[in-house]
Coordinates of C-alpha atoms in Angstrom, one line a residue:
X16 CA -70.1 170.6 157.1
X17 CA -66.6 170.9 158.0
X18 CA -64.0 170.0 155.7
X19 CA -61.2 167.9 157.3
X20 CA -57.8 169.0 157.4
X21 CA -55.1 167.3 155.2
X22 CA -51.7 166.9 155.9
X23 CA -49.0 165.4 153.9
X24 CA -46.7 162.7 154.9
X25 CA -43.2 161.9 152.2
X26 CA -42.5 158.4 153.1
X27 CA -39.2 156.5 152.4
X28 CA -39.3 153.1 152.6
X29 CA -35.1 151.7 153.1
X30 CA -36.6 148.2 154.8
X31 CA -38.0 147.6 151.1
X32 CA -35.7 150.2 149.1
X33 CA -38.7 151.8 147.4
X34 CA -38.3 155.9 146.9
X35 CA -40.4 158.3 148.1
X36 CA -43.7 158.3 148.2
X37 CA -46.0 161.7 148.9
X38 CA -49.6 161.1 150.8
X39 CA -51.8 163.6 151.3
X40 CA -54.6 162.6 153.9
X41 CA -56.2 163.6 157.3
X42 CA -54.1 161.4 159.1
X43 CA -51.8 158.2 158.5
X44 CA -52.7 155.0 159.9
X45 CA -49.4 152.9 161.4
X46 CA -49.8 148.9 161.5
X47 CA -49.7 146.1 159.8
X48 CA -53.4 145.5 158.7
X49 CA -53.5 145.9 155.1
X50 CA -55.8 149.2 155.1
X51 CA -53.4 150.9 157.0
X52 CA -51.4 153.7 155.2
X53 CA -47.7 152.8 156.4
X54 CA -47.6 149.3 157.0
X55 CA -45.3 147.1 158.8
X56 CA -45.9 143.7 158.5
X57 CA -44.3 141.9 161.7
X58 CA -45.6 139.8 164.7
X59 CA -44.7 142.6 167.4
X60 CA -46.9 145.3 164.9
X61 CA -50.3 145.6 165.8
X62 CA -52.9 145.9 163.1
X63 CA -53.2 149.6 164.3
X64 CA -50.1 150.4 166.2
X65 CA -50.1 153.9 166.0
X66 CA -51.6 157.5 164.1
X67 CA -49.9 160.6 162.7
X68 CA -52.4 163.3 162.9
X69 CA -51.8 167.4 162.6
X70 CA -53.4 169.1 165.9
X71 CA -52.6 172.8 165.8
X72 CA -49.4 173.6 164.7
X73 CA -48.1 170.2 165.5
X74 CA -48.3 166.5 164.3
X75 CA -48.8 163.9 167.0
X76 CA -48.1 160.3 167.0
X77 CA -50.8 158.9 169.3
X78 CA -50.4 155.1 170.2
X79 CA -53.4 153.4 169.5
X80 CA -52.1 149.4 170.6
X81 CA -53.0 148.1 173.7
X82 CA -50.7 145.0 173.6
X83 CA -47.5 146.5 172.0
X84 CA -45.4 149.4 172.8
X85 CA -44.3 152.3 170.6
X86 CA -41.0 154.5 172.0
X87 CA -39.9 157.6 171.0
X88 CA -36.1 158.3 171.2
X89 CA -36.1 155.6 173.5
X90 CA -39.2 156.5 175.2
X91 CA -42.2 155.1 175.8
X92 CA -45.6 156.5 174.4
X93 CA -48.6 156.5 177.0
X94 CA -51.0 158.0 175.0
X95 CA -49.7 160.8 172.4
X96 CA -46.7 162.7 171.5
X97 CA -45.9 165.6 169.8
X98 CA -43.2 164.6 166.7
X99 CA -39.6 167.3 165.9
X100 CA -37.3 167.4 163.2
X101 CA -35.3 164.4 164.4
X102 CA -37.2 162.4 165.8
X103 CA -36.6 158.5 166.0
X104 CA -40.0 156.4 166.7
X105 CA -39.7 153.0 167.1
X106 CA -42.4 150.4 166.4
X107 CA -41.5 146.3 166.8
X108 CA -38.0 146.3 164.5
X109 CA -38.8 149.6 162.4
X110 CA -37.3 152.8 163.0
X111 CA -39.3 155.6 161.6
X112 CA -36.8 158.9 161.6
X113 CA -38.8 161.8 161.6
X114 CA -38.2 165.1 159.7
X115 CA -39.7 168.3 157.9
X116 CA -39.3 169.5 154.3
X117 CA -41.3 172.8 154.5
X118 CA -45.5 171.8 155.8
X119 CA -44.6 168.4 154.6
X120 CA -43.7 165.5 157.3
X121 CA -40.7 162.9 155.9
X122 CA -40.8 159.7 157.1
X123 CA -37.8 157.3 157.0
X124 CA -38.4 153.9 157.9
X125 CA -35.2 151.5 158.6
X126 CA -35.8 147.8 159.3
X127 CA -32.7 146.5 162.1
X128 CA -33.1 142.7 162.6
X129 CA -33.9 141.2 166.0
X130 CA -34.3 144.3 167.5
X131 CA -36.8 145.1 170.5
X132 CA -38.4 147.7 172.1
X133 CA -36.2 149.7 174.6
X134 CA -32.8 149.0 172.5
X135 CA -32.1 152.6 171.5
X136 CA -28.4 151.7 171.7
X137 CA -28.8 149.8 168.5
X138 CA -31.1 151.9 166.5
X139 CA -28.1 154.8 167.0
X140 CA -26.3 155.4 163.8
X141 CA -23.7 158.0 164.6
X142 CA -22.7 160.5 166.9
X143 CA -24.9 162.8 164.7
X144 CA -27.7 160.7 164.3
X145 CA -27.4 161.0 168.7
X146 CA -27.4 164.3 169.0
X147 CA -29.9 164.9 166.5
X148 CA -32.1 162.9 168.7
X149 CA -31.0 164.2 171.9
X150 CA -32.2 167.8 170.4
X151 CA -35.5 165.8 169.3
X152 CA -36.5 164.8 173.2
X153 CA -35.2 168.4 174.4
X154 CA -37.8 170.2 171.7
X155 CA -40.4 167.4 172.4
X156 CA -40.1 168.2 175.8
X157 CA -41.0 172.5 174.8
X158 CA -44.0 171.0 173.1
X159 CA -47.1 171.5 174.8
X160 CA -50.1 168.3 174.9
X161 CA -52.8 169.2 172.8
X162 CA -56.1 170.4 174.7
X163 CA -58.3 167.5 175.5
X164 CA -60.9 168.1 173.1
X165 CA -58.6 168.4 169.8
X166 CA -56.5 165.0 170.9
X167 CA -60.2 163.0 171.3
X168 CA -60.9 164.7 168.3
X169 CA -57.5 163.2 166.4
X170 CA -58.4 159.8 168.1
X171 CA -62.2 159.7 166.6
X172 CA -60.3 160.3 163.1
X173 CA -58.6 157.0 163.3
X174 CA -61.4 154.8 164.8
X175 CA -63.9 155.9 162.4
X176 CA -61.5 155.4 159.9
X177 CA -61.0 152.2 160.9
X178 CA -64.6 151.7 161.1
X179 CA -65.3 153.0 157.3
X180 CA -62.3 150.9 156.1
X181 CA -63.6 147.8 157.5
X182 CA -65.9 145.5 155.5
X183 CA -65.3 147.0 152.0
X184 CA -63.4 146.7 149.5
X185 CA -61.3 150.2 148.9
X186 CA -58.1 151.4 146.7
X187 CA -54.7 150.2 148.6
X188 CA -52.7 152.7 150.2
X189 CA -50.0 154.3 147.5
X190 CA -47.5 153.2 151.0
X191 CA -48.3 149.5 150.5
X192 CA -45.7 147.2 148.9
X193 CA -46.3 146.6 145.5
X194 CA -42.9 143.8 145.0
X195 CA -40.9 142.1 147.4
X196 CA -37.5 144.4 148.6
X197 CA -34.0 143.4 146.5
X198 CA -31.4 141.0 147.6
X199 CA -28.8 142.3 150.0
X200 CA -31.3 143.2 153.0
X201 CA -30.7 141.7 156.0
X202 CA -34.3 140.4 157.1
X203 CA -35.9 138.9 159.7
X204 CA -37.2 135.3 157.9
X205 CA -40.5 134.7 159.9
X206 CA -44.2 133.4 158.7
X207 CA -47.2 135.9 158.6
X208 CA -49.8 135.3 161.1
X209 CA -53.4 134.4 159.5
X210 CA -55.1 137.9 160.7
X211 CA -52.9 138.7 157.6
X212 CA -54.3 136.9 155.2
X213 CA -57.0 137.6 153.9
X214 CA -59.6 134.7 153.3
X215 CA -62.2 134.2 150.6
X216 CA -65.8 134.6 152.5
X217 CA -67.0 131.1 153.3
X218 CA -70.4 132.3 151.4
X219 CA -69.1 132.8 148.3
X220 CA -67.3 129.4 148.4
X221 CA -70.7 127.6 149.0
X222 CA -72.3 129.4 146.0
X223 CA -69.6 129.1 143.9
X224 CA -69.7 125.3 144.0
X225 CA -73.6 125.3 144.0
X226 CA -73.6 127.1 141.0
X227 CA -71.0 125.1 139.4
X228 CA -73.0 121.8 140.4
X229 CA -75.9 123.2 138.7
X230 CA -74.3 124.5 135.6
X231 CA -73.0 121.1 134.7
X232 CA -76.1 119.1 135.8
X233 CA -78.0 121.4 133.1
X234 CA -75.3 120.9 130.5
X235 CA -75.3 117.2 131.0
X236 CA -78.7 116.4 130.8
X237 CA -79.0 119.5 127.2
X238 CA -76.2 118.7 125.4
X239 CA -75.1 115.1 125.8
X240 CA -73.9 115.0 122.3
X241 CA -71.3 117.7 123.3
X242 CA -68.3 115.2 123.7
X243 CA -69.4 113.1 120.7
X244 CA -68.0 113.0 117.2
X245 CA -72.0 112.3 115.9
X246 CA -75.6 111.7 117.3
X247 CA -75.9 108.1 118.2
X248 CA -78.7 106.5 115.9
X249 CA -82.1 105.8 117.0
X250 CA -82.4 102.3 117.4
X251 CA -80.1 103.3 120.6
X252 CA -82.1 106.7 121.9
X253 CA -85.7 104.5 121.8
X254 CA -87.1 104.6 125.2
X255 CA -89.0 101.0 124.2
X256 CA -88.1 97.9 121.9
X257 CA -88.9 98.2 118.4
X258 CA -87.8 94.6 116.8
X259 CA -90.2 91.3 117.6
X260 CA -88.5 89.7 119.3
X261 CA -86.6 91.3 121.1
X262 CA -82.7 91.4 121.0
X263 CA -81.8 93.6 123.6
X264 CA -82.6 93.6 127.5
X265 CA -84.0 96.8 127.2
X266 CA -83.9 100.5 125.3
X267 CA -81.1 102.5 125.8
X268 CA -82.6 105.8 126.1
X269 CA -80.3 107.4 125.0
X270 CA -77.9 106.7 127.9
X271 CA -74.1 107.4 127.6
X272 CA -73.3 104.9 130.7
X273 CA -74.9 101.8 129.0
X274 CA -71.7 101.2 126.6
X275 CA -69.1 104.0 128.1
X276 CA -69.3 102.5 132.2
X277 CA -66.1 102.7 134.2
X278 CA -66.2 99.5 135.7
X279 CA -66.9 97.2 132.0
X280 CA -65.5 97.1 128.7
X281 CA -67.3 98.5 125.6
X282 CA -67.7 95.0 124.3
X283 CA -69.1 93.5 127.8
X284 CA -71.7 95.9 128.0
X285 CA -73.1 95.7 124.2
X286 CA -72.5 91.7 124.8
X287 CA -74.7 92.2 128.2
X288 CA -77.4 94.1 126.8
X289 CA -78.1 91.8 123.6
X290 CA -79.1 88.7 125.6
X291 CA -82.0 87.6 124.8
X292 CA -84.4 84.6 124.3
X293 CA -84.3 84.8 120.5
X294 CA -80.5 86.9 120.6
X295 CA -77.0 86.5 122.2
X296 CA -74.7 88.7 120.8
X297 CA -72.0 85.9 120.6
X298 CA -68.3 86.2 118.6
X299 CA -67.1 83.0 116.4
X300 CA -63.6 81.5 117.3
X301 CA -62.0 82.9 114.8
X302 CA -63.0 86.1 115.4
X303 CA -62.1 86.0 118.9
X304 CA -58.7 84.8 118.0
X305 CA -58.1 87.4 116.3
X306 CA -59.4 90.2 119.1
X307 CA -62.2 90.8 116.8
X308 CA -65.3 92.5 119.5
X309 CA -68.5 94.0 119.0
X310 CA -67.5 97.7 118.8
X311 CA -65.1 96.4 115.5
X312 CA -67.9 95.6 113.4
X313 CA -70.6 97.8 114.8
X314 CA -70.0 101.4 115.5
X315 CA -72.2 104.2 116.7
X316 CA -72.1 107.8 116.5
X317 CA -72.7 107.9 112.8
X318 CA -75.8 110.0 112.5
X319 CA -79.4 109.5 114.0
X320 CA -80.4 107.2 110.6
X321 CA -77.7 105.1 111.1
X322 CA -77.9 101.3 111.5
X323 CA -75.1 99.7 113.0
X324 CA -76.3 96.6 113.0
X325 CA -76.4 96.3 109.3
X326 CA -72.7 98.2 109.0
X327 CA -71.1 95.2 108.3
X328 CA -73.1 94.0 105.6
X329 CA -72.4 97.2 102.8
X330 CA -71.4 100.0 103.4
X331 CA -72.5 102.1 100.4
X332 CA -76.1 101.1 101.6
X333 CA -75.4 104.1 104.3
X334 CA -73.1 106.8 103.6
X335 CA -72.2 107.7 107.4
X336 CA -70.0 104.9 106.6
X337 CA -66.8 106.6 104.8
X338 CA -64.6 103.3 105.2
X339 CA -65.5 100.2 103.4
X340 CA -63.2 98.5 105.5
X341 CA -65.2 98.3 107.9
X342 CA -67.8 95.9 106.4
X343 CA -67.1 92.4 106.2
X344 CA -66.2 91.9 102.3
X345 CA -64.1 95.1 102.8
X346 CA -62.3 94.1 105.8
X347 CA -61.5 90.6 104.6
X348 CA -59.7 91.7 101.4
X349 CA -56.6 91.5 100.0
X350 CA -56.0 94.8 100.5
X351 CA -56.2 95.3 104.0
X352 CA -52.9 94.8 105.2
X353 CA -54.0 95.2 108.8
X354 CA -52.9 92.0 111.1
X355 CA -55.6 91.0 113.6
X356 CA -53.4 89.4 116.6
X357 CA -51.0 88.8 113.9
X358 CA -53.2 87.1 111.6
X359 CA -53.4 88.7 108.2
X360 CA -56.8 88.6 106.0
X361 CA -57.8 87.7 102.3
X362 CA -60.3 88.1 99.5
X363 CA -62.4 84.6 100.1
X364 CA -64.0 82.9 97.2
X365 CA -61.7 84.9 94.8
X366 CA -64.0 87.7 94.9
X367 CA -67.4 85.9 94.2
X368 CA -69.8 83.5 95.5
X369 CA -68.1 81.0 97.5
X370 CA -68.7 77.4 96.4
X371 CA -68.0 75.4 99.5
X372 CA -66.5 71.6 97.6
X373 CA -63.5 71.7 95.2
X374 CA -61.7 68.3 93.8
X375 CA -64.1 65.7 95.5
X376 CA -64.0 67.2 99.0
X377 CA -65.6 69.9 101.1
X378 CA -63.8 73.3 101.5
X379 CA -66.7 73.7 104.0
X380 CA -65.7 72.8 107.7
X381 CA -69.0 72.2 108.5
X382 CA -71.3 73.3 111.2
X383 CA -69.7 74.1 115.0
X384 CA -70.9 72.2 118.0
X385 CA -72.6 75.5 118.5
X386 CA -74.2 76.4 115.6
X387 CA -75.7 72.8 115.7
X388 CA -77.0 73.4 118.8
X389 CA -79.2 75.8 117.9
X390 CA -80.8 74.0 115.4
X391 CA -84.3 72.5 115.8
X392 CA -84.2 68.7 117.0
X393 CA -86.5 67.8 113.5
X394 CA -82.7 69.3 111.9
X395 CA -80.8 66.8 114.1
X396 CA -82.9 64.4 113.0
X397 CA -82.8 65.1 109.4
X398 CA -78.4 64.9 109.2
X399 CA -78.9 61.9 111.4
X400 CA -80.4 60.0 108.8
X401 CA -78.4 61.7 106.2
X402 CA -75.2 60.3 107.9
X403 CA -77.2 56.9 108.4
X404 CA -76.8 56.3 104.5
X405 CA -73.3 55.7 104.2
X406 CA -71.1 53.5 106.2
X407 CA -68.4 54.6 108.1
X408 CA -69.3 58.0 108.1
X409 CA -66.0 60.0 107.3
X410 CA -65.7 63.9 108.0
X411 CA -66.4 64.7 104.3
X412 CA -69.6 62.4 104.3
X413 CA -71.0 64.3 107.7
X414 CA -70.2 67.9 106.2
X415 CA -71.7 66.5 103.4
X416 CA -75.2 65.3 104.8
X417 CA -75.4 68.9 107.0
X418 CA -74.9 70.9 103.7
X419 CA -77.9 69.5 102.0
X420 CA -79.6 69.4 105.8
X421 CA -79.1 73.4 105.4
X422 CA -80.8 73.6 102.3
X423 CA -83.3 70.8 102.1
X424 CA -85.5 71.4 105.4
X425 CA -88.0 73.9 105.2
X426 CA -86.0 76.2 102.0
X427 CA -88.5 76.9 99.8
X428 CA -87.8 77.4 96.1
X429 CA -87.7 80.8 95.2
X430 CA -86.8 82.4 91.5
X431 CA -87.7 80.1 89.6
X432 CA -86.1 77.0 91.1
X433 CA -87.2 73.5 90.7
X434 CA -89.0 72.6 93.7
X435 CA -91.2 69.4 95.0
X436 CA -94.8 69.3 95.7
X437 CA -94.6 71.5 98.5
X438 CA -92.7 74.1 97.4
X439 CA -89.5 73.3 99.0
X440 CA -86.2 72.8 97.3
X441 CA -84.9 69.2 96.5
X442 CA -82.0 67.7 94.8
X443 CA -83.3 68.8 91.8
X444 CA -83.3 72.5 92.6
X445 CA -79.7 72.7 92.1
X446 CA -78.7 69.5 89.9
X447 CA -80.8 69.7 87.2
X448 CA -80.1 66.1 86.2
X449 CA -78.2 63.0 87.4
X450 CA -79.0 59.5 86.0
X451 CA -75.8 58.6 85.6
X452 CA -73.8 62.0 85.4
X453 CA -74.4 64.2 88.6
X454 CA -74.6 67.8 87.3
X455 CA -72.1 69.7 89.6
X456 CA -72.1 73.1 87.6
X457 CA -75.5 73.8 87.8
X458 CA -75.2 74.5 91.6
X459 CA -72.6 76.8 91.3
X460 CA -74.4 78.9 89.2
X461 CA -77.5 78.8 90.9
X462 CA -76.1 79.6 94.3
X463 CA -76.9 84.1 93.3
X464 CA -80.6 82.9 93.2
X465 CA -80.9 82.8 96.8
X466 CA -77.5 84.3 98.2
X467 CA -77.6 87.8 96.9
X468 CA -78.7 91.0 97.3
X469 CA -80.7 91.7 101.3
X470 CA -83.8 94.2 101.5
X471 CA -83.6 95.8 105.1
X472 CA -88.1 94.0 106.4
X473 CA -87.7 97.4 108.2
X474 CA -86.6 100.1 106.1
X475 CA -88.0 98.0 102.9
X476 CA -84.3 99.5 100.8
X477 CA -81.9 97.7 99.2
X478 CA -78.9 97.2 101.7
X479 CA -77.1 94.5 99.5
X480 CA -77.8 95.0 95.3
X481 CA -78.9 91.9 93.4
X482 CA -75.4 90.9 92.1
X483 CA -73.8 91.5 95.5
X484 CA -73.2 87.9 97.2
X485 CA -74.9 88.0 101.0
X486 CA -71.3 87.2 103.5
X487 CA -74.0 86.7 106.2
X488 CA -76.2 84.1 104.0
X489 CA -73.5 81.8 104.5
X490 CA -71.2 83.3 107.0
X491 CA -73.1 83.4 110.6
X492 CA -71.2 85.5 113.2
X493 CA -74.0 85.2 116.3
X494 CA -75.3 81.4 116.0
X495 CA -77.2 82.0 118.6
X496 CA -79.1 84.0 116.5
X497 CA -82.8 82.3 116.2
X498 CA -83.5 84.6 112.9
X499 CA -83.0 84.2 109.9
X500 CA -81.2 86.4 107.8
X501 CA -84.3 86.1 105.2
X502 CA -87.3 84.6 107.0
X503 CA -88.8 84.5 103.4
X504 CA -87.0 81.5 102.6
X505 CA -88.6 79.3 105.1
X506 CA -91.8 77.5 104.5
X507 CA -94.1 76.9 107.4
X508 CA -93.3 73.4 109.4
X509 CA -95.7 70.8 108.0
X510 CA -94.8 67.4 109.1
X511 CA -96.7 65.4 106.3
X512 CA -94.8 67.9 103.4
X513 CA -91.3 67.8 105.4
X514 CA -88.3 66.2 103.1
X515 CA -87.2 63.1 104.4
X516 CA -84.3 61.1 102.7
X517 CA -84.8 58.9 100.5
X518 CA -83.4 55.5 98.8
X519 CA -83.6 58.3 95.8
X520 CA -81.5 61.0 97.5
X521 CA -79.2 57.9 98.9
X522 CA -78.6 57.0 95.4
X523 CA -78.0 60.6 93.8
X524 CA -75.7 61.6 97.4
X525 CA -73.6 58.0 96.3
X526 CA -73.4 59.2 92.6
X527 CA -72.0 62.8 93.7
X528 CA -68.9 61.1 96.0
X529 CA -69.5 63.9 98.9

């Protein structure tokens, strides 16, 4: 196979004042495509304007652009032209000056603004510069044309070069512009056409973004505990309700978008999901005065054996919970110096169980419109007729009759308790006598017998110890609540054993002053 014949081309680049630069190749493509050797990036370049190639004893520049014109001192090219030491080729605003040093072709290219085709007067530099071209033309004249055969031959080098530079990715010409030229150039301040540019294959666009579609489908769907501090527990990743009855709509499934939505609050949705026949997640007054939600008292992301629904009752019954604050005895304590919509809290009941009458009068407010709306109508009936036994019925005589309501309708007397014939608690559960002098102390002291201490029905452990007072015994947060905290302390509804008041229980209410 033939070997091809290299030639080499020193190029000087004044338009971007670069130094010299030595190529050594077969020829050197002219334009302003960017896999041309010498490039000249302007509008009036074509992407391949013109070729230097060595025929014989000569180089040529051929002219290889159908739509602009390339001159040589100030003449135009028709096809080829045999190139002399001074030698001025002009291509759009560039003048290349041509020269020798030894087999080696120099190359000078000079930028001149707003210069076209034809100007030679302008591209002139000195008288020298003149006659050094005029000698140019005379020798170019001398010069024979190549035969036929050699000049198709230095034609085919530049298309098939074209054609093997074309659609792959090759090294950039040592001639192309690595930085921008200094300040203190005169330039021509114009836009790049788009043939320029070169765009990013529509192809790999479309993949790209398929891939990266599918890449975060799969992440979402394997690790959607990525972006969370801790699992979420697993009465929230059941895929069907656990608890009889029911307090929520229906099992998360370990969903994300049930509680974290765009379009509703935290709070909205957990209050939206636990609505139910026997549960509505519901806030007391206070509580919402004080911008108290659900997310403050039950938190998630504690571990899969977490509970948060029994967070606020202790929280050394589950160690995911680090800060006893967040339970109720710990939040409402003298010690948190937190203010809730500028309410500040306390320690209630100085620490222990909370005795709800002090100094002839009841501490307790009694029950809210609400609460006693969700009692049974036998309940209504039952602090009806205690308010019926005294006249005049004052505030203190109505929170009076609904406290021993509470705890004389279907309690039943547990640890050792005084109780009547059907097991159920009566006066004399907590006053252990009264003719004549109504024991108050005994109540107080026997109040730990049923307010203490809570075993989780579920997990069957100890999430309150014994000598812990139960906030929730007393203290309900959702009324709406048809459970119990201890269903245990119910008796069965048996109309012929039910507690009805009494000229007895008249006379020993009368005797206490409530």
């Amino acid at each position: 196979m033939k070997q091809p014949h290299l030639s080499t081309f020193i190029v000087t680049r004044e338009d971007q004042q670069l130094d010299a630069t030595t190529l050594v190749s077969e020829a050197l493509s002219i334009g302003r495509a960017s896999d041309c050797e010498l490039i000249l990036n302007h509008p009036t370049v074509s992407r391949l304007h013109a070729g230097l190639k060595e025929v014989g004893d000569n180089i040529y520049i051929f002219h290889l652009s159908p739509s602009n014109s390339t001159t040589i001192n100030g003449r135009l090219i028709e096809e080829k032209e045999a190139l002399a030491d001074g030698d001025i080729v002009q291509i759009g605003p560039f003048f290349l000056y041509m020269g020798h040093d030894g087999k080696a072709l120099t190359i000078r290219v000079v930028y001149q603004t707003a210069v076209r085709i034809g100007d030679t007067e302008v591209q002139a530099e000195g008288p020298e510069q003149a006659q050094a071209a005029a000698a140019g033309a005379a020798a170019a004249e001398a010069h024979e044309h190549p035969p036929d055969a050699e000049s198709e031959e230095a034609l085919q080098v530049f298309w098939d070069k074209r054609k093997r530079e074309a659609g792959k990715i090759t090294r950039p010409s040592a001639l192309r512009p690595h930085a921008p030229p200094r300040l203190g150039k005169a330039r021509f301040n114009w836009t790049p056409t788009r043939d320029l540019v070169r765009p990013w294959p529509f192809a790999i666009l479309t993949w790209a973004v398929i891939l990266v579609a599918l890449l975060t489908g799969v992440a979402a769907f394997s690790f959607t505990t990525a972006f969370s501090p801790s699992p979420v527990s697993n009465p929230h990743t059941r895929t069907a309700l656990a608890m009889t009855p029911a307090i929520a709509k229906q099992p998360n499934g370990n969903t994300c978008t049930s509680c974290h939505s765009i379009k509703g609050r935290m709070n909205d949705n957990c209050a939206n999901c636990h609505k139910t026949e026997a549960f509505v997640a519901t806030t007391t007054p206070p509580h919402a005065k004080a911008g108290i939600g659900c997310t403050d008292c039950h938190t998630e992301h504690k571990g899969a054996n977490f509970r948060p629904g029994l967070q606020p009752m202790n929280a050394s019954f589950q160690q995911a919970v680090l800060d006893p604050t967040e339970t109720c005895a710990g939040c409402h304590n003298d010690n948190n110096k937190r203010r809730y919509n500028g309410q500040t809290v306390h320690t209630p009941h100085g620490g222990t169980f909370g005795y709800p009458y002090a100094n002839g009068e009841w501490i307790w407010t009694g029950l809210t419109p609400e609460e006693l709306a969700q009692k049974s109508d036998d309940f209504k009936r039952r602090v009806e007729q205690y308010k019926n036994l005294w006249p005049g019925r004052s505030d203190n005589q109505i929170r009076d009759g609904q406290f021993h309501a509470l705890h004389l309708y279907r309690v039943r007397a547990i640890g050792g308790l005084r109780g009547n014939r059907a097991g159920e608690m009566d006066c004399f559960s907590c006053h252990t006598s009264w003719a004549g002098t109504l024991d108050r102390e005994t109540p107080r002291k026997t109040c730990a017998v049923c307010h203490d201490g809570y075993v989780d029905p579920v997990s069957k452990q100890t999430v309150i110890p014994a000598d812990k007072p139960n906030c929730n015994s007393c203290h309900v947060q959702h009324v709406e609540d048809k459970r119990h905290w201890n269903p245990s302390l119910f008796s069965q509804p048996q109309q012929a054993m039910g507690h009805v008041p009494t000229t007895h229980d008249a006379s020993l209410l009368a005797q206490s002053g409530h």
